[in-house]
Short mmCIF file of C-alpha atoms in Angstrom, two decimals:
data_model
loop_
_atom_site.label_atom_id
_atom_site.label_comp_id
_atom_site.label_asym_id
_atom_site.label_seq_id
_atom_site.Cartn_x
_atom_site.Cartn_y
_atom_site.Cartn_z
CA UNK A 2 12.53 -204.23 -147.10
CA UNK A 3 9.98 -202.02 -148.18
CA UNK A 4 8.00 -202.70 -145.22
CA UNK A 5 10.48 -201.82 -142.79
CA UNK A 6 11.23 -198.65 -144.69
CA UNK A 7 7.56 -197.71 -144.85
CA UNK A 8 7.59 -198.25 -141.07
CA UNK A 9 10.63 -196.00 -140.29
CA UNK A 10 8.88 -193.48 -142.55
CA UNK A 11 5.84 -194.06 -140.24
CA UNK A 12 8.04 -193.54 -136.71
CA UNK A 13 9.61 -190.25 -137.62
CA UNK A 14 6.27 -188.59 -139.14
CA UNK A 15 5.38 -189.83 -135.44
CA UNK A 16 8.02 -188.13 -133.65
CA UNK A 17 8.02 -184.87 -135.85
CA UNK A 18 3.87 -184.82 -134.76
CA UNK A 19 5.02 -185.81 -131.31
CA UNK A 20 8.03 -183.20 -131.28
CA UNK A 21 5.40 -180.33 -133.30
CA UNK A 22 2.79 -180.13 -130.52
CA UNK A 23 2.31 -177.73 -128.22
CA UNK A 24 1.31 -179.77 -125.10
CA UNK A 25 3.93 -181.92 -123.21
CA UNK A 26 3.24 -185.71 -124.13
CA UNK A 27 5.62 -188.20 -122.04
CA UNK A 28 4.88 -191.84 -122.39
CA UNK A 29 5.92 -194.34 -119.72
CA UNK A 30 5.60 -198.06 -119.88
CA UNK A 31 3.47 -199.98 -117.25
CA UNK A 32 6.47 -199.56 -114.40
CA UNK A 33 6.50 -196.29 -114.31
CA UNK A 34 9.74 -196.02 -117.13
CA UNK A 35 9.72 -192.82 -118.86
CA UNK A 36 10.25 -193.88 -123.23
CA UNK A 37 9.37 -190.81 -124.45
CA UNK A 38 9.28 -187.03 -124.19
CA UNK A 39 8.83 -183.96 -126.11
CA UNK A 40 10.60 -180.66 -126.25
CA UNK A 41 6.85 -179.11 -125.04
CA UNK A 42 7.30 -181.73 -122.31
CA UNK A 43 10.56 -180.43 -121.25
CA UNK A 44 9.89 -176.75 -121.23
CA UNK A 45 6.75 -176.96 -119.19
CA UNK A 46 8.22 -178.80 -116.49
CA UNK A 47 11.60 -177.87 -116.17
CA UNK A 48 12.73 -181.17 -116.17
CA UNK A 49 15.96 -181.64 -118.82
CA UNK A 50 14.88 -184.55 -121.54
CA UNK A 51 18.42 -186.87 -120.42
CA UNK A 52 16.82 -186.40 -116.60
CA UNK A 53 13.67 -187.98 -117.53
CA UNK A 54 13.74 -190.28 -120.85
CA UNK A 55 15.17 -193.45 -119.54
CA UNK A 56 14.64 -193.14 -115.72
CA UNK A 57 11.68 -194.30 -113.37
CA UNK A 58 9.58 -191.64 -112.65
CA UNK A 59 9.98 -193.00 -109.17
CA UNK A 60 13.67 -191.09 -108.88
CA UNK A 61 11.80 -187.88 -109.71
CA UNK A 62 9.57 -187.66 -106.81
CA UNK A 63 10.81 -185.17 -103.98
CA UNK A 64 8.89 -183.17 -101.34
CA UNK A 65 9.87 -179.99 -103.55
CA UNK A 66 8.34 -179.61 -106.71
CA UNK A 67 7.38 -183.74 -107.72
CA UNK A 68 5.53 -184.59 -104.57
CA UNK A 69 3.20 -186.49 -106.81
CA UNK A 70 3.60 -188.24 -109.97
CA UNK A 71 0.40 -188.49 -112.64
CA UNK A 72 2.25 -191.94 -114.15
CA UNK A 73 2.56 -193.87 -110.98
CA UNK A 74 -1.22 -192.67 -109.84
CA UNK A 75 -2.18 -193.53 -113.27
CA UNK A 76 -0.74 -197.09 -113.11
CA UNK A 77 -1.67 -197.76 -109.57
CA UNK A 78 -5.42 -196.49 -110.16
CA UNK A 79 -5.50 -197.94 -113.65
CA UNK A 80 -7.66 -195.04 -114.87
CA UNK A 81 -7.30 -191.66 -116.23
CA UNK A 82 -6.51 -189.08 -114.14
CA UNK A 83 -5.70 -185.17 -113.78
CA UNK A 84 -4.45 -182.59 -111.12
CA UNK A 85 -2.45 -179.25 -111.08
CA UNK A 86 1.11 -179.47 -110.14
CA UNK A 87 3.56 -176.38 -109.76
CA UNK A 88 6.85 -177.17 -111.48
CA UNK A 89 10.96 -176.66 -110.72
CA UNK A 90 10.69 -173.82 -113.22
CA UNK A 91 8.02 -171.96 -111.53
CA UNK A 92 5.40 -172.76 -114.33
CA UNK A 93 1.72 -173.96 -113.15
CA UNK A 94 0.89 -176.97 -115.26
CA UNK A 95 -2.07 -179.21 -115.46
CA UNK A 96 -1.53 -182.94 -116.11
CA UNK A 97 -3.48 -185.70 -117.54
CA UNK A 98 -2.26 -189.19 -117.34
CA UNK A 99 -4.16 -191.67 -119.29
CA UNK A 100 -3.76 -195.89 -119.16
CA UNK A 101 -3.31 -197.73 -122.50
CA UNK A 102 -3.97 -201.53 -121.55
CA UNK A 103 -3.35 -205.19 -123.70
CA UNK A 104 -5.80 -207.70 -124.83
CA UNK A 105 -5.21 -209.23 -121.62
CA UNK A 106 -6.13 -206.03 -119.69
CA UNK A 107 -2.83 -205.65 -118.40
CA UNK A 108 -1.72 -202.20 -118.63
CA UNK A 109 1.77 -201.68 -120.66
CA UNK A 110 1.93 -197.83 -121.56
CA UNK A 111 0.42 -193.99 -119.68
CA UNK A 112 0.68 -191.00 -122.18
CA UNK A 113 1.07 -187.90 -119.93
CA UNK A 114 -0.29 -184.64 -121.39
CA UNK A 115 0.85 -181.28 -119.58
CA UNK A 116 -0.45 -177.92 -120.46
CA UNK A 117 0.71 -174.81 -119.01
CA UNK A 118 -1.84 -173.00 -117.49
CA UNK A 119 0.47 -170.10 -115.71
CA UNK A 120 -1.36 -167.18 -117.27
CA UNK A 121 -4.57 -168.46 -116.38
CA UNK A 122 -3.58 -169.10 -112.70
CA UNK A 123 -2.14 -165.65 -112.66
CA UNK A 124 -5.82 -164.03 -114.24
CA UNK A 125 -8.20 -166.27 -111.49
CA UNK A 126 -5.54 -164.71 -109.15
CA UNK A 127 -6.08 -161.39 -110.56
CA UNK A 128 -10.24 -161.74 -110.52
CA UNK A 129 -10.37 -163.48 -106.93
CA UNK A 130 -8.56 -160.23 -105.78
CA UNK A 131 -10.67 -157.70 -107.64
CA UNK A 132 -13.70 -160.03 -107.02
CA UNK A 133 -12.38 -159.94 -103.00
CA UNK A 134 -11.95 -156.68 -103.03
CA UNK A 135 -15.73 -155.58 -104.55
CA UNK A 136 -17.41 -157.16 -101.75
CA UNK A 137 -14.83 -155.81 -99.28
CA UNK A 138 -16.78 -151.90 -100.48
CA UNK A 139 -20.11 -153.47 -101.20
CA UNK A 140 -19.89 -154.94 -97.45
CA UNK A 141 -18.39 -152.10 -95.66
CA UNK A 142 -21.57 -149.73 -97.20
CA UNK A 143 -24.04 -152.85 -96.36
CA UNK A 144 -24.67 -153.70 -99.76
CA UNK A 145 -24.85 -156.65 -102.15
CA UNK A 146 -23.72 -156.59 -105.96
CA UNK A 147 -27.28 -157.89 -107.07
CA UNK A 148 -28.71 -154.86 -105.28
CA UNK A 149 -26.69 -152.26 -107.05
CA UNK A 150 -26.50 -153.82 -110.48
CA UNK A 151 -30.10 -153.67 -111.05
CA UNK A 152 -30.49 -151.11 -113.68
CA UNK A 153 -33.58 -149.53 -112.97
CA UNK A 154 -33.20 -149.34 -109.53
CA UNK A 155 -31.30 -145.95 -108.22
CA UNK A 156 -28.19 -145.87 -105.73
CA UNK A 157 -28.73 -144.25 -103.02
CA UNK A 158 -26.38 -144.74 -100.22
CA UNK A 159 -25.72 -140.77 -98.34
CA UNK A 160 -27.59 -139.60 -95.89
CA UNK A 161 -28.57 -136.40 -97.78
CA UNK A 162 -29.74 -138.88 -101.21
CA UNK A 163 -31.55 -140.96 -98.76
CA UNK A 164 -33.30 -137.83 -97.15
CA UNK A 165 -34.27 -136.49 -101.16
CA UNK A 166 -35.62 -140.21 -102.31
CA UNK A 167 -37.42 -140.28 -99.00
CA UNK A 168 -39.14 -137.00 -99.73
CA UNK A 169 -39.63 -137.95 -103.37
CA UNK A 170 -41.52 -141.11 -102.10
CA UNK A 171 -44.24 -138.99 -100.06
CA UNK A 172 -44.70 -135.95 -102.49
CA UNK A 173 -45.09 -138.86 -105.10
CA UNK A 174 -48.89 -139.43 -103.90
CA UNK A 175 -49.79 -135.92 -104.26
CA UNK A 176 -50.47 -134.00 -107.86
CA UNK A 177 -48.08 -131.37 -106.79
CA UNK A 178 -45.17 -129.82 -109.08
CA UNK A 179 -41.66 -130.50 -107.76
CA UNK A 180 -38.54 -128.31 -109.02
CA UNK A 181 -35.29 -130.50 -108.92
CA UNK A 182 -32.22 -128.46 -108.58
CA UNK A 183 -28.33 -129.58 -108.55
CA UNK A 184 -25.19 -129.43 -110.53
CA UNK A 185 -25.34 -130.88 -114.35
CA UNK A 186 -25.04 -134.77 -114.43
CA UNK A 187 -25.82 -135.05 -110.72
CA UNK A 188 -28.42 -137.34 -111.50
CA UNK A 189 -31.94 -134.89 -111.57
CA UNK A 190 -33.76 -137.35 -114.08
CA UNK A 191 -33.13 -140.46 -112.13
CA UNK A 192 -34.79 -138.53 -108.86
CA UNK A 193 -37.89 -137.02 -111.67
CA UNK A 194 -38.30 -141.21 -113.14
CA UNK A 195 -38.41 -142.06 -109.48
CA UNK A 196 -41.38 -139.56 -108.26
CA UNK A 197 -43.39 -141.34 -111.83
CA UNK A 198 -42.83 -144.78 -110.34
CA UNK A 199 -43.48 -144.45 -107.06
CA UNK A 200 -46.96 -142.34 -108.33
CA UNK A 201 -49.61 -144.95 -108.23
CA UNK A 202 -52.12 -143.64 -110.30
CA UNK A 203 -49.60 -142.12 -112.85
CA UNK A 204 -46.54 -144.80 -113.20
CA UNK A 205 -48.09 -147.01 -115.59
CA UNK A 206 -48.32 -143.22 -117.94
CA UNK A 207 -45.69 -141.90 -120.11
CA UNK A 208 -43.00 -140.27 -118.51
CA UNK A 209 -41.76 -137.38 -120.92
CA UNK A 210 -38.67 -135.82 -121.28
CA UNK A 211 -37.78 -132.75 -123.02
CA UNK A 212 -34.31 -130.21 -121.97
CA UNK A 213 -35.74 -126.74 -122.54
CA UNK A 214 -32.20 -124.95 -123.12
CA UNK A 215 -31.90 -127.38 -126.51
CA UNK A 216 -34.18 -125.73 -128.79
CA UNK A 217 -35.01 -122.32 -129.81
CA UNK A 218 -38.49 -120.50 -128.47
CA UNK A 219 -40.65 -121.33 -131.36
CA UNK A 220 -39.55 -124.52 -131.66
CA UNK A 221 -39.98 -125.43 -127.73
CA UNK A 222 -43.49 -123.81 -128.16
CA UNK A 223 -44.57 -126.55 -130.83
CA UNK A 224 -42.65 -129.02 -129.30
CA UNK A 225 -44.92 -128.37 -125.62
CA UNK A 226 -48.64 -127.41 -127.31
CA UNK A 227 -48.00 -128.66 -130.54
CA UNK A 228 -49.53 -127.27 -134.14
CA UNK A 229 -52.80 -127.67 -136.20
CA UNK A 230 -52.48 -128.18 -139.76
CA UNK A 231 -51.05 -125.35 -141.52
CA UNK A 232 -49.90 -123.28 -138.52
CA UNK A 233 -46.52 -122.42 -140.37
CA UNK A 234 -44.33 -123.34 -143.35
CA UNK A 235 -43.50 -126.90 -142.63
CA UNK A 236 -46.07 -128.20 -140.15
CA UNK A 237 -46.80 -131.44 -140.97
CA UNK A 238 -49.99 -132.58 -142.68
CA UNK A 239 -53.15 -132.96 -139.89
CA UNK A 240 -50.91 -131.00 -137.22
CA UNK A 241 -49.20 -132.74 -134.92
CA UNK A 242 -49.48 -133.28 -130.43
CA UNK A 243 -47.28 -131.73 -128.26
CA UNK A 244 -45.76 -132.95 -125.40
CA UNK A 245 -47.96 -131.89 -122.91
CA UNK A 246 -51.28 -134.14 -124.64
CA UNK A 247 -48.22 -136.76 -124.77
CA UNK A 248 -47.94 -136.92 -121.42
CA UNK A 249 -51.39 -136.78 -120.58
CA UNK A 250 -52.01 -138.81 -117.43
CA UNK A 251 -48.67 -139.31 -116.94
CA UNK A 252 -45.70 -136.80 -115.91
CA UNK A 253 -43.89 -134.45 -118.18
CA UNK A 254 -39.73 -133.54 -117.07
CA UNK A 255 -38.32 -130.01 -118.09
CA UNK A 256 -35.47 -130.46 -117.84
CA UNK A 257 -32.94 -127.47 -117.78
CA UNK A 258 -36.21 -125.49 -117.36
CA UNK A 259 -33.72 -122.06 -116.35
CA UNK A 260 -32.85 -121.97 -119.81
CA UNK A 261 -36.27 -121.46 -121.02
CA UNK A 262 -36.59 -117.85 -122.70
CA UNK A 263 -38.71 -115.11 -121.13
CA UNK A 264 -41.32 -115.32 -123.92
CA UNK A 265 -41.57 -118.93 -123.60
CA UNK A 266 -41.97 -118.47 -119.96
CA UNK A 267 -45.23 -116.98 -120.09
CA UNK A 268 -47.06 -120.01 -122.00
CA UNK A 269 -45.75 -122.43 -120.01
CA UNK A 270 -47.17 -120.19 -116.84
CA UNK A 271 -50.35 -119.90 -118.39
CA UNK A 272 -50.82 -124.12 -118.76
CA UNK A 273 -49.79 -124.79 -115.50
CA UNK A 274 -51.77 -122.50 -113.94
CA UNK A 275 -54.84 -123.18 -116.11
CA UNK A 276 -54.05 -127.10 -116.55
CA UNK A 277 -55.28 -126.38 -120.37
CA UNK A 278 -52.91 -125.77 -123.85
CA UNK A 279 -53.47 -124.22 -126.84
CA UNK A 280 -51.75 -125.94 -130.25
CA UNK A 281 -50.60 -122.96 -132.09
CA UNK A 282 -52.48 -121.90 -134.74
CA UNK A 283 -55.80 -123.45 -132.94
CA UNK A 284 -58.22 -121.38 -131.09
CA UNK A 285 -59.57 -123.91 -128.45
CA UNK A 286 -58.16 -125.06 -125.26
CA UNK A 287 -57.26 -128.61 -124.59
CA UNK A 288 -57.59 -129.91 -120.96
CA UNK A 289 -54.95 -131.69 -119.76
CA UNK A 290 -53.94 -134.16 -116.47
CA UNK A 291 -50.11 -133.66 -116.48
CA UNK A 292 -47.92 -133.76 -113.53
CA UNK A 293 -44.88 -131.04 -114.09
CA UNK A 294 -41.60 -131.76 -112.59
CA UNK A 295 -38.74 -129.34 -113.92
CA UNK A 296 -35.00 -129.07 -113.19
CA UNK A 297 -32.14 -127.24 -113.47
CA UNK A 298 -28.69 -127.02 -112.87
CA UNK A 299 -29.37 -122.95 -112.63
CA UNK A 300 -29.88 -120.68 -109.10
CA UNK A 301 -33.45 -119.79 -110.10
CA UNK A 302 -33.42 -117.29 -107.19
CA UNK A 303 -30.45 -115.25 -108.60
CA UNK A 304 -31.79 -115.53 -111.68
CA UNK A 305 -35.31 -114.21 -110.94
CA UNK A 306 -33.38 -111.51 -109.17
CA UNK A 307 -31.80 -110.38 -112.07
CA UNK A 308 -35.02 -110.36 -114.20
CA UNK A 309 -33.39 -113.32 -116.30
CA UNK A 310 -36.46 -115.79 -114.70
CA UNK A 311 -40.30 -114.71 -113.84
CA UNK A 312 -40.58 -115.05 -110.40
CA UNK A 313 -44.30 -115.68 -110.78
CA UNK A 314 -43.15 -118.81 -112.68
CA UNK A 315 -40.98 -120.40 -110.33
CA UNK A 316 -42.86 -119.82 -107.25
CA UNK A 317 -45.81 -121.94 -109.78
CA UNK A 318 -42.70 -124.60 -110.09
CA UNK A 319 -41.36 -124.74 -106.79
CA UNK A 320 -43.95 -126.00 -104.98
CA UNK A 321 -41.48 -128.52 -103.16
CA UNK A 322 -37.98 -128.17 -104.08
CA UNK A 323 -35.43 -130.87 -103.87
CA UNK A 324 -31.72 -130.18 -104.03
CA UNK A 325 -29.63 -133.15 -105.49
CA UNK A 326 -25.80 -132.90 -104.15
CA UNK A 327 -22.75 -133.24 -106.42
CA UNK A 328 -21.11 -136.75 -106.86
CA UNK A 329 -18.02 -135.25 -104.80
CA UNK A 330 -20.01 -135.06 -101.63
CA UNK A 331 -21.54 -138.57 -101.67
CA UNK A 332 -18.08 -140.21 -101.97
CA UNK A 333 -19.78 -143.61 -100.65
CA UNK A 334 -21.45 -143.82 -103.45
CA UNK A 335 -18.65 -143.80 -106.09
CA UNK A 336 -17.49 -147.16 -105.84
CA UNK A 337 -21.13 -148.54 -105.88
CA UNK A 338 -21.94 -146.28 -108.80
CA UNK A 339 -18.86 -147.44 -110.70
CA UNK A 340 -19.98 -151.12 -109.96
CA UNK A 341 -23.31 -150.85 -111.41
CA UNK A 342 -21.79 -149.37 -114.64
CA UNK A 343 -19.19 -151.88 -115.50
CA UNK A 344 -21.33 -154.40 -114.98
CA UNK A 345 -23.82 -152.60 -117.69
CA UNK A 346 -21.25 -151.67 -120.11
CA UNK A 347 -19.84 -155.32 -119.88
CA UNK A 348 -23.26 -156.73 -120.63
CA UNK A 349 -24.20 -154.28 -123.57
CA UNK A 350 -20.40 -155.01 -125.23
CA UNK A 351 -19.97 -158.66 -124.56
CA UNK A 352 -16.52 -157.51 -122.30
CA UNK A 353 -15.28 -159.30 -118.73
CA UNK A 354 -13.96 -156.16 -116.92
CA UNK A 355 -12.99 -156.14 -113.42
CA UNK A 356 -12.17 -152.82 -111.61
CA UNK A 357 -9.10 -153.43 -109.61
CA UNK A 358 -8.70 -152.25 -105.83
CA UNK A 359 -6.09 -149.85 -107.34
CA UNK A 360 -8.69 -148.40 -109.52
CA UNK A 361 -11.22 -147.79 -106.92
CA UNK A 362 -9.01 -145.55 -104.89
CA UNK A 363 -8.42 -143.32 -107.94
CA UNK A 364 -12.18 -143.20 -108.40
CA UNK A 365 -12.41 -142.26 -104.48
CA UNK A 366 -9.89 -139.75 -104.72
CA UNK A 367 -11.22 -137.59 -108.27
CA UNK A 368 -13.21 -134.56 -107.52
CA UNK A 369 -15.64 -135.73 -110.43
CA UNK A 370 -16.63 -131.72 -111.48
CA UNK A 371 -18.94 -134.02 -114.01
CA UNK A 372 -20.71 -135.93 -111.62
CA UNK A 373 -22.15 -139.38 -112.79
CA UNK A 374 -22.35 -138.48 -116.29
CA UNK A 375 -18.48 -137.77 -116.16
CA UNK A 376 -17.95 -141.33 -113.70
CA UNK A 377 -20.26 -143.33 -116.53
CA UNK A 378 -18.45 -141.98 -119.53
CA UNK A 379 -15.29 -142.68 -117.94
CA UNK A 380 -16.38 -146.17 -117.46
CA UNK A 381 -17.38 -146.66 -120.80
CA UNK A 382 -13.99 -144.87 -121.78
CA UNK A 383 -12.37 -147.45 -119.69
CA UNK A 384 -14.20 -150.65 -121.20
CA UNK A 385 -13.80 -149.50 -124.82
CA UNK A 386 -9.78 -148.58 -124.40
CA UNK A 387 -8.21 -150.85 -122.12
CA UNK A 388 -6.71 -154.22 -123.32
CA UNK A 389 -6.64 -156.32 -120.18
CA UNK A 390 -9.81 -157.45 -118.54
CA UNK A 391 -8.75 -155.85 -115.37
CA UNK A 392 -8.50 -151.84 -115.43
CA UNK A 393 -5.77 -150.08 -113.15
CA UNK A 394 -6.00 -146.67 -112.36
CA UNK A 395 -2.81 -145.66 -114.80
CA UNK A 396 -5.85 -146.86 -117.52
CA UNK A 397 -8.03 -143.65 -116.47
CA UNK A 398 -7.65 -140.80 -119.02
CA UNK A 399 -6.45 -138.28 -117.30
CA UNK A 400 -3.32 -140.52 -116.18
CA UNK A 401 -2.37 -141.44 -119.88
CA UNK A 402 -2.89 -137.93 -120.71
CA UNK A 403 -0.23 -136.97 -118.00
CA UNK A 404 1.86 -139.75 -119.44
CA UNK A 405 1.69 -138.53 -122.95
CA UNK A 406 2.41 -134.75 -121.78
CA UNK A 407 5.69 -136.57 -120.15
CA UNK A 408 6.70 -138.04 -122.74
CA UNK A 409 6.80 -135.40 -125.40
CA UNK A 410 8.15 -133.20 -122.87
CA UNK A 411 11.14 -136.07 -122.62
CA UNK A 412 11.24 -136.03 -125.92
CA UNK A 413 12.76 -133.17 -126.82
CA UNK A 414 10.83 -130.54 -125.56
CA UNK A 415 8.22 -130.91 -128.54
CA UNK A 416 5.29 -129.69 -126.43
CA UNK A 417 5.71 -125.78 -126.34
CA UNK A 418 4.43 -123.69 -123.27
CA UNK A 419 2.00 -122.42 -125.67
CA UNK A 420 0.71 -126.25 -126.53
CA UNK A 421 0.39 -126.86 -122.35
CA UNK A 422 -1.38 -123.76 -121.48
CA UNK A 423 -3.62 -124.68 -124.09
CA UNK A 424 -4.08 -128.07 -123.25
CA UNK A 425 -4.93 -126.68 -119.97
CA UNK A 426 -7.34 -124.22 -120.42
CA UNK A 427 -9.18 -126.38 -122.88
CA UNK A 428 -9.70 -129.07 -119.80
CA UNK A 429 -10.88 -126.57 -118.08
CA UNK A 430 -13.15 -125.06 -119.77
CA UNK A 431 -14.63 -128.47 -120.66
CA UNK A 432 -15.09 -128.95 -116.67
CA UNK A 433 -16.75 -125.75 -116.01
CA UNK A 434 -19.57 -126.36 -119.38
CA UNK A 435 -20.27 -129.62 -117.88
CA UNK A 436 -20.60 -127.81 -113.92
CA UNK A 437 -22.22 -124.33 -114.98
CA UNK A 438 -24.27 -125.36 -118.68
CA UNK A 439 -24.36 -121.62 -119.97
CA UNK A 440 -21.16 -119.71 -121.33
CA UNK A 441 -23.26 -116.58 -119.08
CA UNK A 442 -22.70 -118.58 -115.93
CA UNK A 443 -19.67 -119.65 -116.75
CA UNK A 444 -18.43 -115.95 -117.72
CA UNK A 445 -20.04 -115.08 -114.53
CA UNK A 446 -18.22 -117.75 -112.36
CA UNK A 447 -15.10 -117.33 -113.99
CA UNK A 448 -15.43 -113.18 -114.19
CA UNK A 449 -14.48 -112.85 -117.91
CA UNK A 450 -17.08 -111.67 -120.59
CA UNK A 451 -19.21 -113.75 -122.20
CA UNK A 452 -17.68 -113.39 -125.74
CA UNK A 453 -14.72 -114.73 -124.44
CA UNK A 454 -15.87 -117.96 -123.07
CA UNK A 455 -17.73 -118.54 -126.12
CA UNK A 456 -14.73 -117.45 -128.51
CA UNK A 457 -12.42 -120.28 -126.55
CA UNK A 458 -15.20 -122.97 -126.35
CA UNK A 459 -15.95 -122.61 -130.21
CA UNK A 460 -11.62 -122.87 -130.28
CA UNK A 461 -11.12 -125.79 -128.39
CA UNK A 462 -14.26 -127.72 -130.15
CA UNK A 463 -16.34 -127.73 -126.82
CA UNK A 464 -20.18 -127.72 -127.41
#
C-alpha cells in the first residue's frame, strides 16, 4: 500500500513539473497517440487539450496550419528531429520531437517539446529589413559596409569632398602650410590627420593638436614655445617643451587659429616665418622642422578687414586653402556617415543597434546646423537612450522633445508661452554656438549686441 501511495505521490509531482514548465511537452506513444499534454503545449499551438490528448496525431494534419507532424516524422525516422511550424493561433513555434525506444529497440513513446519563438521571428524580420535596407544606400552610393566602417579611414563620397581629399593628397608631398576653413564640426581635423598620413616623410611623426580659442594668450604662448625653469610662478621644475619641439618632424594643427589674440599673433608669425621658437624666459632660439596646418570655422578675410586678424599672418597661413562644406550639402554622405558611427558606438558599448529605413530618411531630411559632430552625438544619443535594438526616427531627440511639448500642452496647458519661447530660443542659440563659435559672430549674424548673446547663453547653460 505504501508503495502504490509513494508512486501516486511520484505521478502528480510529475504532472505539476510537467504542467509548471514553460515549453510545450506532448508525449505520444509509438502510433502516433497523443497521452499527454501541457497547458504550455496548448497555448503555443492553439490546439485545445480535449482536441489533442486522446486522438492520433494523424486527424490533426491539414494543408492549413498541421501540414507536418514532428511525432509521425519522429516515429517514421526513428530519430530526433526539429523544424519551425506556424500554428492555428498565429504563433511561430519550433518543435523537437525526440524517440524513447524498449530493450528490444522498438520504439513505444516521442516527447514533443515546442517553444515559441514569435518574437524572435518578428526581430530577424526586423534586422533582415534594416540589414536589406543598409545595403540598398551603401549600393546605390557604390559602397560596401567594410569600406565605411573602418575607423581610420575618412568618408568621402561628394564631389566637392572628393575634389578637397584629392588636393590634400598632392599638397601632402610638399612642406607647405595649408589653412582649412569650414563651418564648426564639418570635419577640418579629419582633412588636417589626412594631409599627416598621406606625408611620407612626416606620417610616422606626431601629429599635434591644440584649439587656439581654448586658452588665454599667456597660456597659448607656453603651451606653443614652452618655458625654462623659473619663467613664472608655477612653471614646473626643469621647464617644460612646447608644442611646437613636440611636433618636431611631424605636423602641428591650430585649430580655431581665428581665435588667436592679436598679441599672440605676432609670435606665432615670427616662428613660422623664421622656422625657430623661443621658450619664454630663454634667450636662445630653437630650430624646428614642423609642418603648420591651421583651421577655422572664422572668414579670416573679413576678419583681417576689420583689423580683428593680421593680414601678414594669414597670407603666411594660407598658402593653399581648402574649404570643407557643411554636412547639409553632402547629403550622400549622411547615411554612410551614420553607418560608420553605429557600428563604432555599438562596438565601444557592447549594443546590437540597427538604424531602420525609417530612421535614415529623418537623417536625410535634418538640416544638421552641427554637422558631423551634431550627426555623431546624436548617434551616441540614440544608442545610449533607446530600448529596442532597432532605432525609428520618433527615437531622435528632437521628435520626443516635440512629443513632450504636446503632451504638457494636452495636459492642461502647463507649458506657458513664456516656457515655449524659451525653449525655443535656447535651441537656437545652441545651433548658432555650434555654426558661428564666438558670441561676436554670432551677435554679428544675428544683429543683436554682444552682451546679449552672452547674457542668454550664460541663461540657458550653453558654453
Amino acid at each position: 500500500m505504501k508503495e502504490f501511495e509513494g508512486y501516486l505521490f511520484k505521478l502528480h509531482e510529475l504532472e505539476k513539473i510537467l504542467e509548471a514548465s514553460f515549453d510545450g511537452i506532448m508525449v505520444t506513444d509509438g502510433e502516433g497517440n497523443c497521452l499527454l499534454a501541457n497547458s504550455s503545449y496548448t497555448r503555443n499551438t492553439g490546439i485545445r487539450h480535449d482536441d489533442i490528448v486522446g486522438h492520433n496525431l494523424k486527424e490533426l494534419i491539414n494543408p492549413i496550419w498541421m501540414k507536418r507532424s514532428v511525432a509521425l516524422e519522429v516515429i517514421r525516422a526513428g530519430e530526433p528531429m526539429s523544424l519551425e511550424h506556424d500554428t492555428q493561433n498565429g504563433n511561430h513555434i519550433i518543435v523537437t520531437g525526440t524517440p524513447i525506444f524498449d530493450e528490444d529497440h522498438n520504439l513505444i513513446r516521442v516527447v514533443i517539446n515546442t517553444r515559441d519563438i514569435s518574437e524572435i521571428k518578428q526581430m530577424r524580420a526586423k534586422l533582415d529589413e534594416a540589414q536589406s535596407m543598409e545595403k540598398l544606400y551603401l549600393k546605390s552610393l557604390g559602397l560596401s559596409k567594410e569600406l565605411i566602417c573602418i575607423n581610420d579611414e575618412p568618408v568621402v563620397i561628394n564631389n566637392r569632398m572628393r575634389d578637397i581629399f584629392e588636393v590634400a593628397r598632392r599638397v601632402s608631398s610638399y612642406n607647405t602650410t595649408v589653412l582649412i576653413t569650414g563651418e564648426s564640426g564639418t570635419g577640418k581635423e579629419i582633412v588636417a590627420r589626412y594631409i599627416h598620413k598621406m606625408d611620407k616623410c612626416r606620417k610616422n611623426k606626431p601629429f599635434i593638436v591644440i584649439n587656439c580659442g581654448a586658452m588665454p594668450s599667456n597660456l597659448l604662448e607656453s603651451e606653443l614655445f614652452g618655458y625654462t625653469e623659473g619663467a613664472f610662478t608655477g612653471a614646473i621644475k626643469g621647464g617644460k617643451k612646447g608644442l611646437f619641439e613636440e611636433a618636431d618632424g611631424g605636423v602641428l594643427f591650430l585649430d580655431e587659429i581665428g581665435e588667436m589674440e592679436h598679441q599672440m599673433q605676432v609670435k606665432l608669425l615670427r616662428a613660422l616665418e623664421s622656422r625657430k621658437i623661443k621658450r619664454i624666459g630663454q634667450a636662445e632660439e630653437i630650430p624646428v622642422n614642423v609642418r603648420i596646418v591651421a583651421a577655422t570655422n572664422r572668414n579670416l578675410e573679413e576678419e583681417v578687414a576689420a583689423g580683428r586678424f593680421r593680414e601678414d599672418l594669414y597670407y603666411r597661413l594660407n598658402v593653399v586653402s581648402l574649404k570643407v562644406p557643411p554636412l547639409r550639402e553632402r547629403g550622400e554622405e549622411i547615411v554612410p556617415l551614420a553607418i560608420k558611427f553605429i557600428n563604432y558606438f555599438n562596438n565601444l558599448y557592447g549594443t546590437q543597434k540597427q538604424l531602420t529605413y525609417d530612421l535614415m530618411r529623418g537623417f536625410e531630411q535634418y538640416e544638421w546646423p552641427g554637422n558631423i559632430r551634431e550627426l555623431k552625438n546624436v548617434i551616441e544619443n540614440l544608442v545610449v537612450t533607446t530600448e529596442d535594438d532597432y532605432i525609428y526616427s520618433t527615437d531622435l531627440p528632437w521628435e520626443r522633445d516635440k512629443r513632450i511639448h504636446i503632451k504638457e500642452a494636452d495636459a492642461g496647458g502647463t507649458i506657458t508661452l513664456k516656457d515655449a519661447v524659451a525653449n525655443f530660443e535656447s535651441q537656437f542659440l545652441a545651433n548658432a554656438k555650434e555654426k558661428y563659435g564666438t558670441t561676436e559672430k554670432m551677435a554679428e549674424v544675428l544683429d543683436v549686441n554682444q552682451s546679449t548673446i552672452s547674457r542668454k547663453l550664460k541663461r540657458y547653460g550653453i558654453n
